[in-house]
C-alpha positions as semicolon CSV with decimal commas, in nm:
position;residue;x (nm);y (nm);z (nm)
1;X;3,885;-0,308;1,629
2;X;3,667;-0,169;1,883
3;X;3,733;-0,133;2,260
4;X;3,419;-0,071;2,427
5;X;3,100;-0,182;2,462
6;X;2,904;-0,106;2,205
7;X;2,554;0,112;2,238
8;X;2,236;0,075;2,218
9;X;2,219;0,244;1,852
10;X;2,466;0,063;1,769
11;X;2,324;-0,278;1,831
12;X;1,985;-0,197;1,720
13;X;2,150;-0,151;1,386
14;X;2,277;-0,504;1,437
15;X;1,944;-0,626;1,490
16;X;1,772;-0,448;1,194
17;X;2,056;-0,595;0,969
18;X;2,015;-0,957;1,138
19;X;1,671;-0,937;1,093
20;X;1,755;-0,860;0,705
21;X;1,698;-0,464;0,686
22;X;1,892;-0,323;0,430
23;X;1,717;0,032;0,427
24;X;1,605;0,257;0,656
25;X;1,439;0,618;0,541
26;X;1,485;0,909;0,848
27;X;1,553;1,288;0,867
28;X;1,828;1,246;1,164
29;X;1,773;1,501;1,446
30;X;1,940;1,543;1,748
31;X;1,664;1,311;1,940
32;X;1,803;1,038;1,726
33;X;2,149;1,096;1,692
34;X;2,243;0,790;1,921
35;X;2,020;0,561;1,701
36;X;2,245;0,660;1,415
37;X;2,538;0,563;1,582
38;X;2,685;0,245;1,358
39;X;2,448;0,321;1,089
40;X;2,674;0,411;0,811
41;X;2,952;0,163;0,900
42;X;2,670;-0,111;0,845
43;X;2,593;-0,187;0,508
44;X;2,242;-0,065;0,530
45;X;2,117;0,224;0,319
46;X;1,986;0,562;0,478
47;X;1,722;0,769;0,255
48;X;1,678;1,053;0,398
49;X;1,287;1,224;0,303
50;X;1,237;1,610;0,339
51;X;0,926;1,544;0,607
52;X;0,901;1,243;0,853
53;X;0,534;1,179;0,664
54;X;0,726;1,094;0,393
55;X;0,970;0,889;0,533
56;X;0,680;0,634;0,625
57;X;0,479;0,655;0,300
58;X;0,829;0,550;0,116
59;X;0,882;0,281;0,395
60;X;0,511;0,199;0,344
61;X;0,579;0,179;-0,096
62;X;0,907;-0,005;-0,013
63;X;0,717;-0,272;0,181
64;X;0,478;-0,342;-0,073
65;X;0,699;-0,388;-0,334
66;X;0,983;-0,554;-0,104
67;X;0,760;-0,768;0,088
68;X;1,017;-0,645;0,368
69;X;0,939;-0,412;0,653
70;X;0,983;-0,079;0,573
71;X;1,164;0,127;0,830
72;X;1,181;0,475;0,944
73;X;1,357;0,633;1,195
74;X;1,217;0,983;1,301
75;X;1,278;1,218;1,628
76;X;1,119;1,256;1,982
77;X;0,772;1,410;1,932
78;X;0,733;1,631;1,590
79;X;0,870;1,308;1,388
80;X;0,667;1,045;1,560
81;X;0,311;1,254;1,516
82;X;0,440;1,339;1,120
83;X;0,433;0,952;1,061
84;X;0,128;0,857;1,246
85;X;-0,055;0,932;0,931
86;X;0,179;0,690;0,699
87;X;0,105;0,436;0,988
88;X;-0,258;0,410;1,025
89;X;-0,287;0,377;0,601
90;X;0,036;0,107;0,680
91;X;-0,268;-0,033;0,893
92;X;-0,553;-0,011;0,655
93;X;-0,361;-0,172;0,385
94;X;-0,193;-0,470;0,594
95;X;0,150;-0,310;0,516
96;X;0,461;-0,420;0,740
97;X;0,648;-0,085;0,880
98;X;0,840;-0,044;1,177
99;X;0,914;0,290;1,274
100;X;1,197;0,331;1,550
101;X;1,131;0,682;1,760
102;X;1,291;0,819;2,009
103;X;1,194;1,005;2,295
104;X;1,265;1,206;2,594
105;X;1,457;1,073;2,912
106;X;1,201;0,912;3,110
107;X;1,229;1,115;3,460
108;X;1,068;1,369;3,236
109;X;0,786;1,161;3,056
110;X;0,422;1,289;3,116
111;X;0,542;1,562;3,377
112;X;0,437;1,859;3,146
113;X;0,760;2,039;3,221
114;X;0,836;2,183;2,880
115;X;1,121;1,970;2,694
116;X;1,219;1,988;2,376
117;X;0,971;1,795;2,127
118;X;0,767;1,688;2,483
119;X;0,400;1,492;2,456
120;X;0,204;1,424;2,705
121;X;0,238;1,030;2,627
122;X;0,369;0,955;2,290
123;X;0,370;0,537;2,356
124;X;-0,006;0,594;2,416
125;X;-0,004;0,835;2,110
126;X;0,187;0,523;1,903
127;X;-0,059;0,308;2,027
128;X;-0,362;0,411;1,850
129;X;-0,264;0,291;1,599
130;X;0,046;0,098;1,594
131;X;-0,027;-0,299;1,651
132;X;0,267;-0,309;1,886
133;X;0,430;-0,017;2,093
134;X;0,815;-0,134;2,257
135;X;0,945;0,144;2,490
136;X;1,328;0,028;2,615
137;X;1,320;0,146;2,945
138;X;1,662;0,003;3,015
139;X;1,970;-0,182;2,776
140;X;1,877;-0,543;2,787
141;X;1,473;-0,475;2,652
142;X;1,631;-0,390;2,355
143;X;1,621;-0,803;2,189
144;X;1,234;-0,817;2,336
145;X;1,146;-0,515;2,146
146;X;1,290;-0,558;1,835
147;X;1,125;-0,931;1,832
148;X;0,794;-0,785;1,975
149;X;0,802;-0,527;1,661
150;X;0,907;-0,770;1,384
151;X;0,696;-1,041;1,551
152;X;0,336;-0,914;1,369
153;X;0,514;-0,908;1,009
154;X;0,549;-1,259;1,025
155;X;0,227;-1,434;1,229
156;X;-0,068;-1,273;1,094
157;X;-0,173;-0,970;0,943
158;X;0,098;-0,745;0,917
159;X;0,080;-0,330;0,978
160;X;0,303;-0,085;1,180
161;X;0,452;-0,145;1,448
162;X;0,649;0,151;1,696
163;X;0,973;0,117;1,957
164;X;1,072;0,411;2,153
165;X;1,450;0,434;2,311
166;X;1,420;0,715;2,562
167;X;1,716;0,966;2,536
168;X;1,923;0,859;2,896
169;X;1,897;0,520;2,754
170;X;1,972;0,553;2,383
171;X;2,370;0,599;2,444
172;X;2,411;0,312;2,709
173;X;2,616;0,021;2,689
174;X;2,345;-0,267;2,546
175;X;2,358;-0,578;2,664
176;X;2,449;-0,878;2,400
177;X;2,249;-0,923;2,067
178;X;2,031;-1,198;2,098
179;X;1,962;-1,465;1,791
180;X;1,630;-1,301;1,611
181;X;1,311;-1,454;1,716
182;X;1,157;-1,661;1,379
183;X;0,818;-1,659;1,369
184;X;0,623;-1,937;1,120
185;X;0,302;-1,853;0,935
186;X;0,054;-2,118;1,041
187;X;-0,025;-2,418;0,899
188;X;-0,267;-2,526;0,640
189;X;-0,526;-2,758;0,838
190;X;-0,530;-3,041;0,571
191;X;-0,883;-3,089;0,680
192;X;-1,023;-2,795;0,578
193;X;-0,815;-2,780;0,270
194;X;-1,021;-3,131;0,185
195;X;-1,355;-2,953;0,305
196;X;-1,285;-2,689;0,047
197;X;-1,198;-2,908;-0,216
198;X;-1,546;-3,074;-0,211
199;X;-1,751;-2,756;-0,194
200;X;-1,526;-2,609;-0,517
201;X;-1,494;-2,920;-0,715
202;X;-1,895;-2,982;-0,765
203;X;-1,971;-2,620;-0,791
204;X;-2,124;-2,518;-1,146
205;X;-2,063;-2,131;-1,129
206;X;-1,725;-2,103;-0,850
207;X;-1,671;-1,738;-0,803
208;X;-1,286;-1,601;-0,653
209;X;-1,226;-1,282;-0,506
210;X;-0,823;-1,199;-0,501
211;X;-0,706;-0,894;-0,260
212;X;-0,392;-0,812;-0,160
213;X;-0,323;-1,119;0,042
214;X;-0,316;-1,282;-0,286
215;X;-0,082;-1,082;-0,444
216;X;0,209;-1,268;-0,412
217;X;0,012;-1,607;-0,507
218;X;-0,015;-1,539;-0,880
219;X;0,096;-1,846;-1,036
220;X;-0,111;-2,051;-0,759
221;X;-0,404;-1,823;-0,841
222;X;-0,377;-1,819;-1,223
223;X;-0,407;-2,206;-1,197
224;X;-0,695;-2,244;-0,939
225;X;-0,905;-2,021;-1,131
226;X;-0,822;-2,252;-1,469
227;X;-0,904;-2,582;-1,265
228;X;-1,222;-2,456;-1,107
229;X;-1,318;-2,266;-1,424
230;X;-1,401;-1,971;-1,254
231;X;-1,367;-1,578;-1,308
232;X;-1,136;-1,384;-1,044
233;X;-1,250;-1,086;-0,972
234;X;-0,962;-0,829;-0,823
235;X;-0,974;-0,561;-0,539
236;X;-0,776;-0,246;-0,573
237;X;-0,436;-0,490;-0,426
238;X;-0,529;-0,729;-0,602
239;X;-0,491;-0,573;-0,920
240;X;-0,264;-0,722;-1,206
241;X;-0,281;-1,063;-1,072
242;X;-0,515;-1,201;-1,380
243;X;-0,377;-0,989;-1,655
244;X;-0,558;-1,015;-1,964
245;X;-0,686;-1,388;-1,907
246;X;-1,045;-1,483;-2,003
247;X;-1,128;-1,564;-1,625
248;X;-0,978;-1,221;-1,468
249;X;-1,248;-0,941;-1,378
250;X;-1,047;-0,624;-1,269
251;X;-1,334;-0,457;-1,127
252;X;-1,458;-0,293;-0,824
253;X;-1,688;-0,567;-0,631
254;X;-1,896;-0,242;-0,545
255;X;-2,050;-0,227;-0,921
256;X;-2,358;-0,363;-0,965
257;X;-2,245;-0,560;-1,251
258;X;-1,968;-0,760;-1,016
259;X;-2,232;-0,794;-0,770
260;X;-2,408;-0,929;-1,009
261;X;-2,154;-1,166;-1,094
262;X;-2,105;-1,220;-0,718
263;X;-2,450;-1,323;-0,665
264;X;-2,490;-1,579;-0,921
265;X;-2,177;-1,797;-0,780
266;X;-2,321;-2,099;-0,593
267;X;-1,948;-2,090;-0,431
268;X;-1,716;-1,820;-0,320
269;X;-1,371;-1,847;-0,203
270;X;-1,265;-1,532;-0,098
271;X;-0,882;-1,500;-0,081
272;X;-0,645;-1,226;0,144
273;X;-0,965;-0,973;0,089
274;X;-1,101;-0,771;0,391
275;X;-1,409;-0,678;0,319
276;X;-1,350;-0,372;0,330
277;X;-1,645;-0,062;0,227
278;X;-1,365;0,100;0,022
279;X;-1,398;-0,187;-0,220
280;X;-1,686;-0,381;-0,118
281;X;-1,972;-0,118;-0,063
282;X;-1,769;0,226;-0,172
283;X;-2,082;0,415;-0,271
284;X;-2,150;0,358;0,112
285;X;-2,502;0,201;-0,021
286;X;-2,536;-0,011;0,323
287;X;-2,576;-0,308;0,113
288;X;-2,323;-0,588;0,092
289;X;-2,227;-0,846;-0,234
290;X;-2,438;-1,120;-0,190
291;X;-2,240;-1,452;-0,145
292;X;-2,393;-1,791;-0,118
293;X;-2,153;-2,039;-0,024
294;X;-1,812;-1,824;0,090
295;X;-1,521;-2,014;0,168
296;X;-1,240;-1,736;0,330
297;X;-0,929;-1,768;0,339
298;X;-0,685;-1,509;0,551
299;X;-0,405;-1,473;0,751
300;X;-0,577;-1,274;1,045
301;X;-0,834;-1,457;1,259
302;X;-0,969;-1,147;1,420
303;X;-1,047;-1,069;1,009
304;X;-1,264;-1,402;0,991
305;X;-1,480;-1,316;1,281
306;X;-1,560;-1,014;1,102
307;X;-1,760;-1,185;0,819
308;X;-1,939;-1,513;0,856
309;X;-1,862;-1,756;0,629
310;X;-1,922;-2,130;0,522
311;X;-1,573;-2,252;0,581
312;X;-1,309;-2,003;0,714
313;X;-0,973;-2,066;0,697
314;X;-0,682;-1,897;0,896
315;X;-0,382;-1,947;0,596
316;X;-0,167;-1,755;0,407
317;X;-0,294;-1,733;0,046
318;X;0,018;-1,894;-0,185
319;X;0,025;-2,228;0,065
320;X;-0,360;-2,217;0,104
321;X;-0,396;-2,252;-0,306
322;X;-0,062;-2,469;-0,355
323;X;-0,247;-2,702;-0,137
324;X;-0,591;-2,653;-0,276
325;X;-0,465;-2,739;-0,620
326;X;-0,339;-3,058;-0,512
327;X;-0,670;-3,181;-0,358
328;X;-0,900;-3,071;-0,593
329;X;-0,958;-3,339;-0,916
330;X;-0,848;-3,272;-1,243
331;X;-1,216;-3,217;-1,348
332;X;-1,404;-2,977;-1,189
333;X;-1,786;-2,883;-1,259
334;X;-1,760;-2,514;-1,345
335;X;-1,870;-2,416;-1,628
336;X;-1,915;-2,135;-1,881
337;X;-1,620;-1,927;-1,661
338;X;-1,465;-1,717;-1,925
339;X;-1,809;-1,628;-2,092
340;X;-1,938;-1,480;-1,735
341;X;-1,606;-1,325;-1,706
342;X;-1,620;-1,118;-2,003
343;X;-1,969;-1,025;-1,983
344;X;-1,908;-0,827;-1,644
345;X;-1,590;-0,672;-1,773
346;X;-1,789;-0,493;-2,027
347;X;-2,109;-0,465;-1,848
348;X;-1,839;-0,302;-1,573
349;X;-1,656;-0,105;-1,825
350;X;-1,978;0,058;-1,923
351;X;-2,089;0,129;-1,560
352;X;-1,825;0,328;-1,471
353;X;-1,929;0,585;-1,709
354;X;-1,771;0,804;-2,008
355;X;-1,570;1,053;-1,781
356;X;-1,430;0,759;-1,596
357;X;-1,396;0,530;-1,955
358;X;-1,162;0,817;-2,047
359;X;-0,909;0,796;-1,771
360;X;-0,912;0,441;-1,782
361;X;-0,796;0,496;-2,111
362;X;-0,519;0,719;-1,984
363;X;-0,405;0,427;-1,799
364;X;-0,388;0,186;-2,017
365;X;-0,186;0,461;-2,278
366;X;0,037;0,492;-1,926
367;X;0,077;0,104;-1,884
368;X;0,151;0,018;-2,248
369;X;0,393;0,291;-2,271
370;X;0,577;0,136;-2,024
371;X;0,492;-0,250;-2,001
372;X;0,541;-0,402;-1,650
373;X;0,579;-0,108;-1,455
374;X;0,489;-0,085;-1,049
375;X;0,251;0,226;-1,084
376;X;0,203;0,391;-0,746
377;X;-0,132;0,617;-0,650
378;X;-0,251;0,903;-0,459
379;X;-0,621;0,985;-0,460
380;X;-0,683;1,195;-0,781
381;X;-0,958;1,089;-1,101
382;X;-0,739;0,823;-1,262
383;X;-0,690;0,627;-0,956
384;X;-1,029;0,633;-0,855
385;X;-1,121;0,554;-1,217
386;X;-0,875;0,269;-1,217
387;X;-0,957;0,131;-0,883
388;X;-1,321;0,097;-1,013
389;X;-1,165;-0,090;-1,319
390;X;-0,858;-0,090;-1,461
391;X;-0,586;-0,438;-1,560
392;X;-0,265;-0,362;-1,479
393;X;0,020;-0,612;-1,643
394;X;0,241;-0,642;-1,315
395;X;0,112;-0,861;-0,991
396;X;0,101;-0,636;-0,706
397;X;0,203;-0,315;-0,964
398;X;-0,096;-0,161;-0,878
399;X;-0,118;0,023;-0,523
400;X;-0,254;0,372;-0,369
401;X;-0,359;0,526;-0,089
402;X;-0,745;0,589;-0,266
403;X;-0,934;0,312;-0,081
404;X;-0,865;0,262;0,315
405;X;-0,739;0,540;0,516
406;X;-0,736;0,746;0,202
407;X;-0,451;0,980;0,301
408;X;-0,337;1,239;0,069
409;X;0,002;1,311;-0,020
410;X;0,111;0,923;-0,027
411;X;0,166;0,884;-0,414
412;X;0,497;1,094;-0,402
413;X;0,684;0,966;-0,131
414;X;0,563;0,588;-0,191
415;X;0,657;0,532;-0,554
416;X;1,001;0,645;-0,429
417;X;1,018;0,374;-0,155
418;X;0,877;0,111;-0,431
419;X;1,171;0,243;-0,689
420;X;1,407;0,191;-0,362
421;X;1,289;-0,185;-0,329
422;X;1,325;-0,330;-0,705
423;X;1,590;-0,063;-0,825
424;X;1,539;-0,264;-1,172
425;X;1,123;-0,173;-1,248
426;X;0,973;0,118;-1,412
427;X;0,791;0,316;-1,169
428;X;0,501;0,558;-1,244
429;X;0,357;0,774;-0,989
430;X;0,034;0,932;-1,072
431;X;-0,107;1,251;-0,832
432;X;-0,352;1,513;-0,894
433;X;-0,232;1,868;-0,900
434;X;-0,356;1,927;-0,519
435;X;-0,236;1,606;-0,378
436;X;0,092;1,649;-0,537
437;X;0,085;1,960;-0,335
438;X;0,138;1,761;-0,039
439;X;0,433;1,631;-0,059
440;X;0,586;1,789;-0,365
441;X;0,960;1,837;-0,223
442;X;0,980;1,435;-0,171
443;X;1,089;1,490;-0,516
444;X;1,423;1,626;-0,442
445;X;1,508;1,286;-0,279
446;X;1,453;1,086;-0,589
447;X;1,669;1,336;-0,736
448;X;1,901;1,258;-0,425
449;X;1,860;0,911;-0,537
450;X;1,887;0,893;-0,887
451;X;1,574;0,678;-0,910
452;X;1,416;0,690;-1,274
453;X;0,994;0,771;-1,137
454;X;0,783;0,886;-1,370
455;X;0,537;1,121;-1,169
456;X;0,231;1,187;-1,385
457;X;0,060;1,556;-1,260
458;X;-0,322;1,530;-1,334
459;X;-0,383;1,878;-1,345
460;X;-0,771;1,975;-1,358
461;X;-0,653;2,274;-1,093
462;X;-0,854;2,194;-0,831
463;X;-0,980;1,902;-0,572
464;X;-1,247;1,819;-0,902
465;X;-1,350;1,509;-0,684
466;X;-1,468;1,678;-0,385
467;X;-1,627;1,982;-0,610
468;X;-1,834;1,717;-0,776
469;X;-1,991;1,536;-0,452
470;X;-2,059;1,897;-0,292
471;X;-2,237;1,991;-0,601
472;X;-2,416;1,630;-0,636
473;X;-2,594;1,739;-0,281
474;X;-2,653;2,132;-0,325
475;X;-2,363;2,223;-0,103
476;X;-2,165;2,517;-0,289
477;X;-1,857;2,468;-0,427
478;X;-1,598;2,637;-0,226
479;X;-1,224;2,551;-0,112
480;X;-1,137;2,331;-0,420
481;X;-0,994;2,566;-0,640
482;X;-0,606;2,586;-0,472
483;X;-0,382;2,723;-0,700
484;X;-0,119;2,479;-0,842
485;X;0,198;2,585;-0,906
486;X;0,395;2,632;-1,257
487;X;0,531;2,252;-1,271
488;X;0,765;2,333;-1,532
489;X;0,962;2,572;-1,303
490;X;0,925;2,272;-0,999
491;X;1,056;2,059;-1,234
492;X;1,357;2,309;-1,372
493;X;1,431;2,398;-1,012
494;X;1,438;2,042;-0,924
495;X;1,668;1,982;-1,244
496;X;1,472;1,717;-1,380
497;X;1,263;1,696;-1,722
498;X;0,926;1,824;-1,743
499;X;0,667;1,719;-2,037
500;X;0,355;1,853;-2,108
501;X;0,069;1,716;-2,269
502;X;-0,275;1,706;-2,317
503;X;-0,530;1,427;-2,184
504;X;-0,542;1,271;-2,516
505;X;-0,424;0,850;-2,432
506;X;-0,212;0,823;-2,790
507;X;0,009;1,208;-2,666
508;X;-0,007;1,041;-2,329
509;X;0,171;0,780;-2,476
510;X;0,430;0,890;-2,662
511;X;0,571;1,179;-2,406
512;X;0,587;0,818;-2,140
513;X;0,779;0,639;-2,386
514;X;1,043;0,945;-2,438
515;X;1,320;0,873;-2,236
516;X;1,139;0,653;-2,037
517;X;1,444;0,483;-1,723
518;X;1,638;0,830;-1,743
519;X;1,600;0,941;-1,365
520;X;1,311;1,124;-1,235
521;X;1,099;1,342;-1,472
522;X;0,764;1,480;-1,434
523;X;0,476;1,430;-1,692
524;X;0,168;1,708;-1,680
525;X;-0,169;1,602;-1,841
526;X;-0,365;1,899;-1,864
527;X;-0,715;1,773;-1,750
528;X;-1,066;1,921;-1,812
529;X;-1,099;2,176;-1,512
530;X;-1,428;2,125;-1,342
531;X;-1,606;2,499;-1,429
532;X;-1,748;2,529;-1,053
533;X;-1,462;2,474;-0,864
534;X;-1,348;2,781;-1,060
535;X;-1,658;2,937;-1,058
């Protein structure tokens, strides 16, 4: 029975678990070692990375999948920069993290006087691109930040958020844990659910684009786009949502083809999608998808100023369509859905070209290999085949880091994070050979873990991506030829399996489905090298 007051680490791991934290990933250092204090006595589990970038991109994969925050706790300086790069693609993507810093004891902050892991200002640093930055300047701001930090996950669009406990407060006596702030999504303005209702239900060619703020809405969805008779066409986080139905278009709305589609819709409703040029306008053509009538719906009102629309809607997606479905009539005008639906998933299919067709093909050998599985991304050819079109059989199964901030390195140290949060799925992580590069010792801590990832190498040895668009504009090829390692001595010094196959989908196939749920393995495809990047 304990004696004495209890800390300030010690009750901030009361308020992670009463706010229903049950992992946090952190290298421990000696910045932090207060914060640990009452961490292993609590019931929640500690991952521990091998570089504080990837303890946010698993926080960041465990999020997704979770639809938790994902928490990290890194040290004074060093570990707070490392993870500023897992938190600004946390920010692109609308992913919940909360990574708990500390730093040095405040007499000493922004004096320049040469401590240990010292920044100039690291809660300015934080800022840029954290939504909220907490620094406990004393014991009792500790209930105020931890509500201030979980407060975002829960009111609007969600993305990192940063507290800092300075290192003369971090072992203090803390002041009483307060009851955990609840925040409610808003409302759905049964007005404007009515005004929707009418625009949809006498619309002959409805249109609905699903992004990742749909991707927990997939039943709601699946019927909405059977009463309005209309095709859904997925971004990249929207992806698996529609799998396989008549009305589901898994296609980049940057194709012409989608546009196409796009443009012939006298009504849009546009659900949980930014609008973002990574899937909206990727080849960076200045043009936009022409929409007639848009109705948008989305949790963040700062994203509805953005693009003006006929009827915007501040909701969260699932209650937005629950309700939708109930106002709309049992006959709706669409028409002729599945047909326009299936003629821009080949015309789309086709305009991706044969390299692209290929890889797409890879996928598919990947995902029917191993049916259901959440299949986790970092930016190499596959992905960016697949985010152009691929149909993944899993709702929210399909994630990367290729659209967005784009960061390198995130496929590793996220699919371990998404194997953390549903213990019970499949998980495939597919890298290129020079992303894997990045952040190829994450591996260990799946071995640590015991979590059965499939990472799939796509080795064309090189950056064949970047080769290709310097070549494309008469730049010569030069610094995309880094030389990969032997993966099957990684994998043997790891002490995991290592298969090796060619890109052919049916050998594809068959090395996933050998001992497929065994622990961690690694899969190399040996890709067509692109000649100049050797050259």
């Amino acid at each position: 029975m304990m004696d004495r007051e209890k800390t300030i680490g010690e009750t901030l791991v009361d308020g992670l678990a009463a706010r229903d934290v049950t992992c946090v990933f952190g290298i421990p250092g000696v910045h932090t070692v207060e914060l640990y204090r009452g961490l292993a006595a609590s019931g929640i589990r500690h991952v521990t990375p091998r570089h504080e970038q990837g303890a946010g991109f698993m926080a960041d994969g465990y999020a997704r999948v979770s639809g938790k925050p994902g928490v990290a706790f890194v040290i004074t300086g060093p570990g707070l920069t490392n993870t500023l790069t897992p938190m600004a693609q946390a920010r692109a993507d609308s992913v919940p993290m909360l990574v708990i810093s500390g730093v040095n004891a405040q007499a000493s902050l922004g004096q320049g006087m040469g401590h240990l892991h010292e920044l100039p200002d690291q809660q300015g640093l934080a800022q840029t691109v954290a939504l909220t930055s907490q620094h406990v300047a004393k014991p009792t701001d500790l209930n105020s930040a931890l509500n201030k930090a979980f407060s975002p996950f829960a009111e609007g669009r969600p993305g990192p958020t940063h507290i800092q406990i300075p290192l003369d407060v971090a072992g203090s006596a803390a002041a009483e844990l307060a009851t955990p702030t609840r925040v409610a999504q808003p409302a759905v303005e049964a007005a404007l659910v009515q005004q929707a209702a009418q625009l949809l239900a006498t619309a002959k060619n409805p249109l609905i684009l699903a992004g990742g703020g749909a991707r927990r809405a997939g039943e709601a969805l699946r019927l909405l786009a059977e009463r309005l008779n209309a095709p859904v066409v997925q971004t990249t986080n929207g992806r698996g949502l529609m799998y396989q139905h008549p009305l589901g278009v898994p296609a980049s709305p940057s194709l012409a083809s989608v546009r196409g589609l796009i443009a012939g819709a006298d009504v849009v409703l546009a659900l949980g999608t930014e609008f973002g040029p990574t899937d909206y306008d990727m080849y960076a053509t200045g043009a936009w998808p022409q929409m007639r009538q848009l109705i948008r719906v989305d949790i963040c009102e700062k994203q509805l100023e953005r693009h003006p629309a006929r009827l915007p809607i501040r909701a969260e997606v699932g209650g937005f369509a629950a309700a939708l479905l109930a106002a709309l009539p049992s006959n709706c005008s669409g028409v002729d859905g599945a047909p326009r639906a299936a003629e821009t998933r080949a015309a789309a299919l086709a305009e991706i070209g044969e390299d692209y067709r290929a890889q797409v093909a890879v996928l598919d050998a990947v995902r029917d290999a191993i049916p259901n599985s959440l299949m986790v991304g970092d930016s190499t050819q596959p992905i960016y085949a697949g985010n152009l079109y691929y149909d993944h059989d899993r709702p929210g199964g399909w994630f990367n880091a290729a659209t967005g901030y784009g960061a390198l390195g995130y496929g590793i140290p996220a699919a371990i994070g998404a194997a953390i949060a549903a213990p019970e799925a499949p998980v495939i992580c597919i890298v290129g050979d020079g992303g894997a590069q990045f952040s190829l010792p994450e591996i260990m801590t799946a071995v640590d873990e015991n979590l059965s990832i499939t990472f799939v190498i796509w080795n064309n040895q090189g950056y064949r991506e970047i080769a290709t668009s310097m070549q494309e504009v008469g730049v010569e090829v030069i610094g995309c030829d880094p030389t990969p390692p032997r993966f099957c001595d990684t994998a043997r010094c790891f002490g995991i399996p290592h298969l090796a196959v060619s890109d052919d989908p049916a050998e594809i196939s068959a090395a996933m489905a050998r001992s497929a749920g065994q622990g961690p393995r690694i899969v190399e495809i040996a890709a067509p090298v692109f000649a100049a990047a050797k050259s």
